[in-house]
Amino acid sequence: MSPIRSIAGRPWTVLALVLGSVLAALIPASKLELQADLVSLLPDDAPAAEDYRTFLEHFGGAGKVFVLVESVAESGRDSVAGTDPAADSAVDRGGILVAAVDGLATRLGGSAEVAAVRRGLEPEDEAFFYRFVARRAPLLLPEAALGDLEARLSPERIRARARQLRSLLRTPAGGAQKRLLAVDPLGLVADLPGLSAAAGARVDPWTGGFRSNSGDAAMLMLTPRGSELDAAGGRELWRQLRTAFEEVAAEVDPGGRAGLRFHAVGGPLYAAQDEATLRRDLQWTVAGSALACALVLRLVFGAWRLPVALLVALGTALAWTAGALGLVLGRLSAVSLGFSAVLVGLGVDYGIHGGAHVRRALLGGADGATALRSAWRHAGAGIATTALTTAAGFATLAVAHFRPLRELGVVVAIGILAVLLASVTAGAAVVVQGAGGAPGRVWGWLERWTTRVVLGAAGRPRLVLALAAVLTAASAVGLLRLELSADPRALRPEDHPALAAEALLGERFDVGLDGWTVVVRGDDLPEALDRSAAVEALLESAGGGRVEVTSAGDWLAAGSGLRERLRRLGEMPFAAAADSLEAALLEEGLAPRGFAAGLDALRAFGTGLDPGAPGRGDWPDGLSELVRDSPDGGTLAALRVRVPRGLWPEGPPEELLGAIDTAAPGAGVAAATRLGAEMRSLAGQDLRRLAWVAATWVLLVVWLSFRGRPVRAALSLLPVTLGSIWVLGAWGALGRPLDLLGLAVVPMLLGIGIDDGLHAVHGARGGVGLIASVRSAALAMTVTTVTTCIGFGSLALSSVPGLRNGGLLVCAGVLACLGATLLVLPALAAYGKKEGGSKRPEKEAS
């Protein structure tokens, strides 16, 4: 007994087994994790991407949470709608911003979601600076400053410096600098590189906090306890941030006259916001496409039995797919899961083709079991072949460089096979229960319309074929203009809550979305710092002095560089200079004991000794962020590089990368510009490779399905070939680029667009001509195209540009393939018949 006969004979047993399998699949499906982090979007086995991944994983990338408070009120006397202008007074925006940031720091400092709070130069930064930076300034001076250093130690310069100290200490400014002068009496810290970049952002010299150039925004930096992937922690942190800001704003600006606004970006906030946005998209697209498909099926079939059978099969397949993915992958990137909605449109295709045959048999008086067997006999081969070609087309994405594309291939390939199995089990079991009723009006209208189109094309074959040739030639021109875009923003929601904060961060504080980070490796801290110094010198030289570099080596001295610097300092007259300075201070009426720390440091340098190196526990947070312990027991040091606009627009040149690797073997350069250039190159490779692999697999399946008959195979491939050329050519002619998700469109079109051609040619068997076959299947082809367009068209609701573009392209592609099937195949068949002197197409089709 065949499987179809078994299902027709025991429908309730089949449904019970299906229900049990669905319940079992829900267990692994519930454990499927959704990832929305940037690391999951990076390509594999690519140098720039690997360097960027190292940077993100070890230094957190945007692991810090930046909290921005801005004042949008105008300067001077500001009025707010609803207040009395006569009562207005000058708004102290600076004071309100400082108070707001201080209040946020106080409230968030005790949060379980926050490990540390930084609002600028903290007390620990100041302590570190006086104890380990100012006293050790000779060790940190650039090489160019050493020539003048020895001259500054001469007795004449020392006496002049003592007179300068006396004059300075008698002024208000001197009083403020007294602590610095005590540890650095020669004023060497003024020559230290990177002093102005100590905090990694602009610092207000009066408050020590992060302030924008215009003074209308202040910033707070948080170190979250959770990782960038902790979406749950990100949601809780966002709630706490909102609550804290509302409380602080009411406290420091009760009238709202400063116009305080709040923004936050970075860390686990990205994961929380990405997940929320993409989950919302997924719910809308899946629900919307399922509802729309159900309505279309109800209109076409005129009764609910067949639509219910198709939706039962679809729901079963989605549950099986989710369970399989939970077992096989365990986690999915949110972008690849976003395409799950297309399974709704694709999944009902097989049921529609079979359902159309079932419907005709039922209207002819057959019972459910007989109608099911008849449908399988007439449409089974086409359904199975189209499912395999679609799965094969998507499975080719497994060779893509980009993880979302690979996962997309796995998701849809498994889903399509699950839909096929569910359609012939759960769907068939529901159909067998009986399905009466007359066909709906839409059924009859579509049948008449599609028949008119097919016979019209068969009646004017030369005109149809000539128009198709012209359209194909014009589309080929557009194909030559088709470009690839590797902009990763196409993979993220364009209305992402972080975008405004990111823009403010770069505009007001020069905090880093366009800089580089060089990650240097060493067996220990001294070696990492030595290599950092070599890379820093290389970058400054290559950039002609226009490149700004911030490194841990600006504040630490260790390794061979420290030993060499101590040797050179020991050859300078530091001890004599200390004695001269002590005597000169006495002559100027200044007590040497007030400068004891600085004098002791000078004498230590005179003997070739370090006056006191900091331990790891002495480092402030800002310095600790630039150094990490690597998993292999070594040390990683980060150099923040700010490159002037236009200097290296495509990222670091290859020769510079080679020089960096020579100076610091194993170093990585994380640069968005470099990553973008590499992704564009990989995208081009993937497009060519995916197209060839998909074409090979589809050709193999088609060849096997037609048992090696080349003419039939070629005819089935003609509609998808023409449709793909037409759509991609039009896309290129319109100047629209293919983004990273758009790469999936080529194998999608090959896997999906071929369905109509396969049904048409497979139906032309047993003496049935091609025109008659196309006419018979035209209604089902049209309905499946509509439902496929609904599935992919639902992606237009997505806020992710890549998903929207992919949905639009596939939608247009399957419509073009349907047009080629209904017009070009009948015209070609009729043209061949007329050339051979056969009967008219209308008679051949009847």
PDB file of C-alpha atoms in Angstrom, residues 16 80 170 189 210 296 304 405 412 486 490 492 542 552 630 661 734 765 787 804 835 839:
ATOM      1  CA  ALA A  16      -2.378  11.957  16.363  1.00  0.00           C
ATOM      2  CA  VAL A  80       9.484  77.379  27.648  1.00  0.00           C
ATOM      3  CA  ARG A 170      52.316  83.860  44.120  1.00  0.00           C
ATOM      4  CA  VAL A 189      54.425  66.961  31.949  1.00  0.00           C
ATOM      5  CA  PHE A 210      33.020  64.967  29.762  1.00  0.00           C
ATOM      6  CA  VAL A 296      -6.346  34.447  -0.120  1.00  0.00           C
ATOM      7  CA  TRP A 304     -12.373  26.633   4.742  1.00  0.00           C
ATOM      8  CA  LEU A 405      23.342  33.913   4.925  1.00  0.00           C
ATOM      9  CA  VAL A 412      14.654  27.659   4.761  1.00  0.00           C
ATOM     10  CA  ALA A 486      28.740  45.778   1.987  1.00  0.00           C
ATOM     11  CA  ALA A 490      21.653  47.202   5.945  1.00  0.00           C
ATOM     12  CA  ARG A 492      20.449  46.483  11.375  1.00  0.00           C
ATOM     13  CA  ALA A 542      53.070  57.084   8.056  1.00  0.00           C
ATOM     14  CA  ALA A 552      48.654  52.620  27.402  1.00  0.00           C
ATOM     15  CA  SER A 630      44.658  37.156  26.518  1.00  0.00           C
ATOM     16  CA  ASP A 661      52.779  43.161  11.485  1.00  0.00           C
ATOM     17  CA  LEU A 734      17.402  51.717 -11.234  1.00  0.00           C
ATOM     18  CA  ARG A 765       3.037  14.157 -20.036  1.00  0.00           C
ATOM     19  CA  THR A 787       1.127  33.641  -1.480  1.00  0.00           C
ATOM     20  CA  ARG A 804      13.017  44.772   2.949  1.00  0.00           C
ATOM     21  CA  GLU A 835       6.377  26.043 -37.735  1.00  0.00           C
ATOM     22  CA  LYS A 839      -3.129  22.291 -35.202  1.00  0.00           C
TER      23      LYS A 839
END
